[in-house]
Each structure stands twice: as structure tokens, then as C-alpha cells.
Short mmCIF file of C-alpha atoms in Angstrom, two decimals:
data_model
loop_
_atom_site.label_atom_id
_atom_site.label_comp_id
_atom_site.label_asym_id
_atom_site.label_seq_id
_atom_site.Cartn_x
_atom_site.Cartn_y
_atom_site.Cartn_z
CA UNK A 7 0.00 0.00 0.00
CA UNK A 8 1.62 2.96 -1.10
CA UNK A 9 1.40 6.82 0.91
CA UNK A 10 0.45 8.63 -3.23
CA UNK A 11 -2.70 6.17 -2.71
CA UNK A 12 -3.47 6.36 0.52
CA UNK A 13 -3.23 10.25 -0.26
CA UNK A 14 -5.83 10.05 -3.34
CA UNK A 15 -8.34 8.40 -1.27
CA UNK A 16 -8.12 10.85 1.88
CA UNK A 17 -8.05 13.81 -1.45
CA UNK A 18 -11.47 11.64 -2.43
CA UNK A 19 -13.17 11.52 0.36
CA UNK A 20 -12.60 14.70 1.63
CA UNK A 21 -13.52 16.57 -1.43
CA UNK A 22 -16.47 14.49 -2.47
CA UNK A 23 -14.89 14.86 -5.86
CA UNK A 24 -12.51 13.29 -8.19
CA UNK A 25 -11.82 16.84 -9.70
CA UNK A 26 -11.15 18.85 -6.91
CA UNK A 27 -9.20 15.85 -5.27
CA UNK A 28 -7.20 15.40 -8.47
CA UNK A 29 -7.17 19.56 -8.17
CA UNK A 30 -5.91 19.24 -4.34
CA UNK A 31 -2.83 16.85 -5.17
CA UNK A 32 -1.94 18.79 -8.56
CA UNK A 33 -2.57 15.66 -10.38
CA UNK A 34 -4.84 14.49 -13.73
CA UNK A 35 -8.16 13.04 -12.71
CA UNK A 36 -7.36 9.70 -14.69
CA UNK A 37 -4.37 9.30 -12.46
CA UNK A 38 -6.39 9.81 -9.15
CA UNK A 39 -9.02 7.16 -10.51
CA UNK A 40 -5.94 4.75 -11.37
CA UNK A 41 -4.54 5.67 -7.54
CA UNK A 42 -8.23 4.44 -6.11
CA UNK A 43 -8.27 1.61 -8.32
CA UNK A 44 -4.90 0.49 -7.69
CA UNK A 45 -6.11 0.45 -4.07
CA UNK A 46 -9.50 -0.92 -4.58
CA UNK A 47 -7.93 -4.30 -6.14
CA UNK A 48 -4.94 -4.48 -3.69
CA UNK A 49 -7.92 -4.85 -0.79
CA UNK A 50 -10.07 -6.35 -3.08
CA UNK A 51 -13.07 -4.23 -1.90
CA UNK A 52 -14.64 -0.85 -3.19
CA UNK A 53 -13.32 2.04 -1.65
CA UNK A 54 -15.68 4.43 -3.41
CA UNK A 55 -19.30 5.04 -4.39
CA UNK A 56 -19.76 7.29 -7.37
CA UNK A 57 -22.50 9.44 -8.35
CA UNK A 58 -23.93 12.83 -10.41
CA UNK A 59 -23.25 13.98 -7.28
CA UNK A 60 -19.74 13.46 -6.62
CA UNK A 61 -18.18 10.54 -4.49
CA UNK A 62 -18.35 9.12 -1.55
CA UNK A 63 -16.57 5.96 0.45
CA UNK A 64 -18.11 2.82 1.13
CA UNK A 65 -18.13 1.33 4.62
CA UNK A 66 -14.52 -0.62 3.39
CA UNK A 67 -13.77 3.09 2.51
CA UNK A 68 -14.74 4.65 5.25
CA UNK A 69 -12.18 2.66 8.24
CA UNK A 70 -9.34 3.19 5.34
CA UNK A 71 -9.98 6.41 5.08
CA UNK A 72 -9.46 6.98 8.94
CA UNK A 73 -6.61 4.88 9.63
CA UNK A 74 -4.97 6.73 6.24
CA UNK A 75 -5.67 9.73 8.23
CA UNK A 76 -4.32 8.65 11.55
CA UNK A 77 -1.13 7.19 9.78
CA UNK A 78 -0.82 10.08 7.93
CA UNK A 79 -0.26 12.11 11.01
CA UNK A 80 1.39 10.01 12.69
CA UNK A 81 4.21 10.46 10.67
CA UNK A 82 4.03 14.05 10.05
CA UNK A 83 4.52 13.74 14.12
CA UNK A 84 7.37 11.96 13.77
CA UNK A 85 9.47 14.00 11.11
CA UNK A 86 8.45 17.37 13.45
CA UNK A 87 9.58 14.94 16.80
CA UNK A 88 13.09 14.01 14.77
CA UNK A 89 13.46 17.50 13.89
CA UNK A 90 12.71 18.60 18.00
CA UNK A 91 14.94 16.12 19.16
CA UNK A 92 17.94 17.54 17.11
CA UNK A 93 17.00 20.93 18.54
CA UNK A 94 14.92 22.24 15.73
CA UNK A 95 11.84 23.25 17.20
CA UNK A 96 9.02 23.46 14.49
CA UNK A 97 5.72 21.61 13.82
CA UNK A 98 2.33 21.79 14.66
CA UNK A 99 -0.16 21.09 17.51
CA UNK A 100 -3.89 20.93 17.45
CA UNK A 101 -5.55 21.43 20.72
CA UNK A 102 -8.92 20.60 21.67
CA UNK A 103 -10.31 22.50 24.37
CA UNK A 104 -13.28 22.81 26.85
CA UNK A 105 -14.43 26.66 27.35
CA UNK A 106 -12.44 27.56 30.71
CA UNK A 107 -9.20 26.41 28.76
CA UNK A 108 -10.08 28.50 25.57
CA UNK A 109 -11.22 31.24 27.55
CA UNK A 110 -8.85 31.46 30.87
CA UNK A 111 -5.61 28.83 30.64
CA UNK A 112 -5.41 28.64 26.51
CA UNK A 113 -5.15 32.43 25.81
CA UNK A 114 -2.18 32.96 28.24
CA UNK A 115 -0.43 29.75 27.50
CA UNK A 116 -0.20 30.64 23.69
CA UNK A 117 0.86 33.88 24.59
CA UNK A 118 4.11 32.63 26.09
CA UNK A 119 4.09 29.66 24.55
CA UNK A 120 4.54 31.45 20.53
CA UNK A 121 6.71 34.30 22.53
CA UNK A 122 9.29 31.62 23.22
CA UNK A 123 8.62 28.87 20.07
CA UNK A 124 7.40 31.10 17.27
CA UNK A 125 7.93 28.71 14.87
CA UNK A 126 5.17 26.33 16.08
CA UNK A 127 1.76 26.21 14.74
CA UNK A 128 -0.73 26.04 17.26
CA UNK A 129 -4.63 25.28 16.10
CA UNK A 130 -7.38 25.59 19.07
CA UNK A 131 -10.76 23.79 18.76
CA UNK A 132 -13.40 23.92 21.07
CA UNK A 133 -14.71 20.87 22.69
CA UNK A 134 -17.94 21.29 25.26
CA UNK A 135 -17.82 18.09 26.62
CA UNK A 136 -14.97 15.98 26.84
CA UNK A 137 -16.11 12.80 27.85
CA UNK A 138 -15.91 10.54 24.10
CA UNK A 139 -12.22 11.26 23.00
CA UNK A 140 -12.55 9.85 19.34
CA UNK A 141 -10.51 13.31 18.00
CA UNK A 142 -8.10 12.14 20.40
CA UNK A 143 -7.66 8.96 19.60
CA UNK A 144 -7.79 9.08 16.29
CA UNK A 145 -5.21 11.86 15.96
CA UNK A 146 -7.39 14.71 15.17
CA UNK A 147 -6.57 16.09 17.79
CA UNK A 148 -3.07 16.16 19.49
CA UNK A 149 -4.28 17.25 23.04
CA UNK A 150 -7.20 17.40 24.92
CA UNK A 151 -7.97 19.95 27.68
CA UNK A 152 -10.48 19.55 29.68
CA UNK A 153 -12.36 17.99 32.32
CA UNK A 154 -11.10 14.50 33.05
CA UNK A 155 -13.29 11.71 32.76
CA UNK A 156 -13.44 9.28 35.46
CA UNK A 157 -13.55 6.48 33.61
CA UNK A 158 -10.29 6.75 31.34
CA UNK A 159 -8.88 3.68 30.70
CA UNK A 160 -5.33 3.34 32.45
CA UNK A 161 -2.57 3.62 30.10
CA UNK A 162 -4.33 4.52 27.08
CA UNK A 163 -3.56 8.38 27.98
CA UNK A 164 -1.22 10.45 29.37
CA UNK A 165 -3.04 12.62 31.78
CA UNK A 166 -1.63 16.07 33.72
CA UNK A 167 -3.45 17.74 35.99
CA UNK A 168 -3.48 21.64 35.55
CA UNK A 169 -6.96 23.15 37.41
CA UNK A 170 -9.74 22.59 40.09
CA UNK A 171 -12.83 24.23 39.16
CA UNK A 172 -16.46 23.98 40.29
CA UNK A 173 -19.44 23.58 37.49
CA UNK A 174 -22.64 26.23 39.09
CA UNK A 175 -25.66 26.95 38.09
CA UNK A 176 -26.18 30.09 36.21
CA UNK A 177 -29.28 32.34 34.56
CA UNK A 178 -29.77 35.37 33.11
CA UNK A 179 -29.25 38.91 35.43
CA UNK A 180 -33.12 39.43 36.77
CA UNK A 181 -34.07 35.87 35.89
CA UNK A 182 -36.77 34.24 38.08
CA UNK A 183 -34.23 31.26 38.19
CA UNK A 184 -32.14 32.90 40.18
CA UNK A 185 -34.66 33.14 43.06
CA UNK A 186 -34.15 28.91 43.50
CA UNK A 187 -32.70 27.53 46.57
CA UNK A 188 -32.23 23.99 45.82
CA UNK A 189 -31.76 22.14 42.84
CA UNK A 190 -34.72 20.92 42.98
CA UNK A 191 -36.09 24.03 42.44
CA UNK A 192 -34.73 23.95 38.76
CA UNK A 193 -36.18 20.42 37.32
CA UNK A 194 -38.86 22.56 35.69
CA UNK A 195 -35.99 25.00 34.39
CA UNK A 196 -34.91 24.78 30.76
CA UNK A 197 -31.84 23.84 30.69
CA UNK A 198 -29.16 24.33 28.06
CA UNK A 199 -27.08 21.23 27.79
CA UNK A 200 -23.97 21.10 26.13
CA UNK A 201 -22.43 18.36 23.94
CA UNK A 202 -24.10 16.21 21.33
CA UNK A 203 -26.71 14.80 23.16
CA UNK A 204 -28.95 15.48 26.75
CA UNK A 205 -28.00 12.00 28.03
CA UNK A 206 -24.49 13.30 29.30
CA UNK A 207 -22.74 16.07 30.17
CA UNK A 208 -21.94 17.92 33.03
CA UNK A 209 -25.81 19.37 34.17
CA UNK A 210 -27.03 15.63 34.07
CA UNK A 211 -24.08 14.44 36.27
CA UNK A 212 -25.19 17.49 39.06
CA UNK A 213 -28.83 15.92 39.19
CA UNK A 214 -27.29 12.63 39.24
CA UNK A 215 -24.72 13.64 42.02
CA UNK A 216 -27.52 14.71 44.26
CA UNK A 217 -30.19 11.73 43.71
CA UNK A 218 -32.54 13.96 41.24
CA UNK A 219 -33.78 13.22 38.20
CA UNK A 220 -31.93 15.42 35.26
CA UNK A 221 -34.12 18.12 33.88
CA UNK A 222 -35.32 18.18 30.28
CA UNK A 223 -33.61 19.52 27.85
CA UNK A 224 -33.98 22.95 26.99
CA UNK A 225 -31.63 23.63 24.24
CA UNK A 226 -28.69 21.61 22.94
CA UNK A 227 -25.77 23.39 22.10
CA UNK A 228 -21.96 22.90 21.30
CA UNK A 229 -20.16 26.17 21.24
CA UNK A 230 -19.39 28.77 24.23
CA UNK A 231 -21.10 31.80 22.24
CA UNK A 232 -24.45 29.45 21.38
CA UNK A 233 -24.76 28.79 25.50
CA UNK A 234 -23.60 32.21 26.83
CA UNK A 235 -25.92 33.95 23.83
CA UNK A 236 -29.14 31.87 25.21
CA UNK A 237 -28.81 31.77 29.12
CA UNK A 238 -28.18 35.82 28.87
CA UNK A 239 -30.50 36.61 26.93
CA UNK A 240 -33.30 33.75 27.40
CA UNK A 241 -35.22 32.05 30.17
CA UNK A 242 -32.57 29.31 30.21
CA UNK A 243 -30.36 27.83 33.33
CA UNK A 244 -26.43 26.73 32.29
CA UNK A 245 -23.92 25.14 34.17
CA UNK A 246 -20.37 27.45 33.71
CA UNK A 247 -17.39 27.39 35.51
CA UNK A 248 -17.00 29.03 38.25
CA UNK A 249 -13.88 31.28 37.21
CA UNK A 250 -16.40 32.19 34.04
CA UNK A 251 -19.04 32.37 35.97
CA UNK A 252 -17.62 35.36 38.16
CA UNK A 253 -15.34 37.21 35.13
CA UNK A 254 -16.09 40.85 35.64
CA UNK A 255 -17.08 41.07 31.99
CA UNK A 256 -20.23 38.26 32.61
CA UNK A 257 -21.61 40.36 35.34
CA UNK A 258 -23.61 42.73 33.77
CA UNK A 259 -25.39 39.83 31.84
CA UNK A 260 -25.20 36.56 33.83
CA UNK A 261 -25.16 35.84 37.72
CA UNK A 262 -24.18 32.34 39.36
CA UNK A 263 -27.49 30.73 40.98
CA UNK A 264 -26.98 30.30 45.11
CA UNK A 265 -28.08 26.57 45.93
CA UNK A 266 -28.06 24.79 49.15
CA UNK A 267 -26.34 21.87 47.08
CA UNK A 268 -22.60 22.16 46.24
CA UNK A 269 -21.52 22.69 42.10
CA UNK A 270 -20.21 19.96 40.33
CA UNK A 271 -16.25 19.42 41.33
CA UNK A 272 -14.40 19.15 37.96
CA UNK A 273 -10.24 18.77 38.02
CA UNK A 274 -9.23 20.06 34.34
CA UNK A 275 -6.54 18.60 32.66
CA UNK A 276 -4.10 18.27 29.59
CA UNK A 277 -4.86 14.45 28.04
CA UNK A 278 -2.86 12.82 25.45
CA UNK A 279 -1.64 9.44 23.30
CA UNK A 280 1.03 8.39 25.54
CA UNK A 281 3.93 8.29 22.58
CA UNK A 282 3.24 12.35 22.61
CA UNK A 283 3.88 12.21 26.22
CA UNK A 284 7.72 12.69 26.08
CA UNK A 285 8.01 15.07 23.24
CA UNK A 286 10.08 17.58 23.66
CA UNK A 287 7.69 20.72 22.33
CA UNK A 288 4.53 19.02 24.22
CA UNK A 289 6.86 19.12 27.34
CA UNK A 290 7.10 22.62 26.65
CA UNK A 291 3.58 23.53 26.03
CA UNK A 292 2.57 21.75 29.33
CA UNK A 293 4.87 23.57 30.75
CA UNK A 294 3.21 26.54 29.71
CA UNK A 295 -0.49 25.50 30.34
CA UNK A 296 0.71 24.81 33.66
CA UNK A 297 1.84 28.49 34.33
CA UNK A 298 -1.32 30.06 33.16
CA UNK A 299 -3.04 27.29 35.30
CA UNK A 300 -1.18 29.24 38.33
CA UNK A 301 -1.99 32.53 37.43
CA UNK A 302 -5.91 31.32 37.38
CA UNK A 303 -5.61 29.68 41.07
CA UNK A 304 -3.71 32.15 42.63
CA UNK A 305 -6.38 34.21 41.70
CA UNK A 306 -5.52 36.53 38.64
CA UNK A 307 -8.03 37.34 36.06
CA UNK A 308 -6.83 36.99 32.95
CA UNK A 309 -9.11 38.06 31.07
CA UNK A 310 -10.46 41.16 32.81
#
């Protein structure tokens, strides 16, 4: 199996087209079709489904595609590790992130981080919930930070501590919400719920935590702007950190709900592949997540 067709199929399937894939690798369209069929009769299953439409792969496709993918970056990781080790500090990282890391420990960290390794590409994505770490292991994403699950299998990741936080209950400033005293009190709330589905995530766990039945769905979202827009603007009740939840610049629009129950304790973290563990710039950006991490529980607002 050969990388120039492993690299026509990922073209194929990510373009949905033989003509921009051919377009994409700077190749004739008869010579990507060749590339797929060479591959189709080394497995000796179709890789592709073509239509008026364009193409798509089959379900033999489909789990080449993604292990083309994953190999595909695994050794871009290992040229840019070769070239660290030898002192020669340039690559790239993509970092999955929850909210409080994108919004309190990311922003600092990359501005020390690029200050002292400017040759580095960094690329953020958010990530709501980090409970299913399929970007992670399939090496879309090269870190994850977030809250760490408590069910992650031992030895699969590295995992470093960076933050305590609390998840808390939040509404809208003047929101009749805010006049609950138990959680109780909010069953009958809409809630927002964040993630793909209303059957995890951190607002169900809170119910769960406390013997209650998790509330209904209000909305479903999965981006920090979609769940700050609706719970300060709306009739809505959101679980936020509790370093978001009391940023000066949330005040005016959102105020943390006082409950007789305690939030939800959440220890953020950096998780990765092990073989990433020990190289030498992810040492480095840890390093630097962990700094920021100190400025945020010593107290400092970074963001204010």
C-alpha cells in the first residue's frame, strides 16, 4: 500500500470529488481514478461510491480512510519529533479545548508559549464536553484539555493535571431562576445542555450527584457563544465554571445561581496518546499551560 494512494483516497473523500481531489494533489483526474483503483484491487473491496453527485466511500472506505488519516499524522509527528529532538523546534499542535481552557488557561499559554517557540503552529478547537475522546484517539486532535473523565482507561492516555474548578448553576441577570434555593427548584428549568446529546454532560451528572432526576432539555448546544448567547438573553439555566461564571465582563449579563447543594467538582486537565507524552515541544507547552493554570488559582483574572 503505497502513501500517493493512501493520499488520493483521503483527497477523495474529503472533497467528495474526483476533480477537486485530483485539483488538491496537482494531479490528472485519470491518475487519481488509477490511484483508487490500484487500491480498490490491492484490498479487493470498493473504496468508493460514485454518483452525479460526486463521491463518496463505502463502509470498506470509510475505516481506510481513517486509519490513512491517523497514519498520515502520525508520521508528520514523527518528522516534526526528529526535527525537535535535534534541537529544531518546528511543527504543529492541534488542541482541543473545553471553554475555561479556551477562555482562561489557553489564551495565556499561547501567549508565552509562541513568545518563546514562534515557529510552532498552534490550532485551538473547542470541545464542550470531553467525555468521548474519538478526536483524540484518532489523531485529530493532538491534546485534549479539559475535564477529566473518570472512567479513562489506564494507560491509554497520558493525563496532567493543571486546574480545580467547580461547574454552578447560572441564569440570566433578573431571571426568576435565580430566586431557587435547591436544585430541585430547577427540574422545571430549561436547561441548556452542552455536547451532542442530553444524556451526558456535566448538568445531568449534578442531578445525578444529588439523587434527582436530570431536567429536560432545553436547548442543545456545542459552542461557548451558542450557551452564553441563550442563558443571557433567554429564560434558560447553564452550568459554567466558576472562574467564568464570576469574570467581571459576565456580570452585567449573567449571575451564578446560590443553591443549598454544592456545584459539580471538575479537576481540568491536559490528556494525550502516551507516545506524545515525552516530546520535547509538548513538554514545553505543558509547561506553559501549567503556568497560566497558576496565574488562574492564585487568583488573577486573565481576562479582565
Amino acid at each position: 500500500m503505497k502513501l500517493a494512494t493512501l493520499a488520493a483516497l483521503i483527497a477523495a473523500v474529503e472533497e467528495g470529488s474526483m476533480r477537486a481531489a485530483a485539483r488538491r494533489l496537482a494531479c490528472s483526474q485519470p491518475a487519481l481514478t488509477r490511484m483508487i483503483r490500484e487500491l480498490e484491487l490491492e484490498l479487493a473491496a470498493p473504496l468508493l461510491v460514485r454518483s452525479s453527485r460526486g463521491v463518496q466511500p463505502t463502509a470498506q472506505g470509510r475505516v481506510l480512510y481513517e486509519r490513512a488519516v491517523r497514519a498520515r499524522h502520525e508520521l508528520d509527528a514523527a518528522a516534526d519529533e526528529i526535527s525537535q529532538i535535534g534541537g529544531h523546534l518546528v511543527g504543529k499542535l492541534h488542541i482541543g479545548a473545553v471553554p475555561l481552557a479556551v477562555m482562561l488557561l489557553i489564551p495565556e499559554a499561547m501567549r508565552t508559549f509562541v513568545r518563546e517557540f514562534p515557529q510552532i503552529q498552534l490550532r485551538i478547537s473547542e470541545e464542550l464536553y470531553v467525555a468521548q475522546l474519538q478526536k483524540l484517539r484518532s489523531g485529530e486532535v493532538d491534546i485534549t484539555v479539559g475535564g477529566i473523565p473518570d472512567d479513562l482507561s489506564a494507560g491509554e492516555f497520558y493525563v496532567e493535571p493543571l486546574l480545580a474548578t467547580t461547574m454552578i448553576p447560572t441564569a440570566r441577570k433578573g431571571s426568576r431562576w435565580l430566586q431557587a434555593k435547591s436544585l430541585q427548584d430547577l427540574q422545571q428549568a430549561p436547561w441548556v445542555y452542552a455536547g451532542t446529546n442530553s444524556h451526558s454532560g456535566y448538568a445531568r451528572a449534578l442531578f445525578e450527584r444529588n439523587g434527582l432526576e436530570a431536567p429536560q432539555q432545553g436547548a442543545l448546544v456545542n459552542s461557548t457563544l451558542a450557551l452564553l448567547s441563550l442563558v443571557s438573553t433567554g429564560d434558560y439555566v447553564a452550568l459554567l465554571p466558576q472562574q467564568i461564571a464570576h469574570q467581571p465582563w459576565l456580570a452585567n449579563y449573567v449571575a451564578p445561581i446560590a443553591l443549598a447543594e454544592a456545584g459539580l467538582p471538575l479537576q481540568v486537565g491536559a490528556i494525550l496518546r502516551q507516545e506524545l507524552a515525552l516530546a520535547p515541544v509538548v513538554r514545553h507547552l505543558l509547561t506553559h499551560l501549567h503556568r497560566a493554570a497558576h496565574h488562574i488559582n492564585r487568583g488573577d483574572s486573565l481576562l479582565s
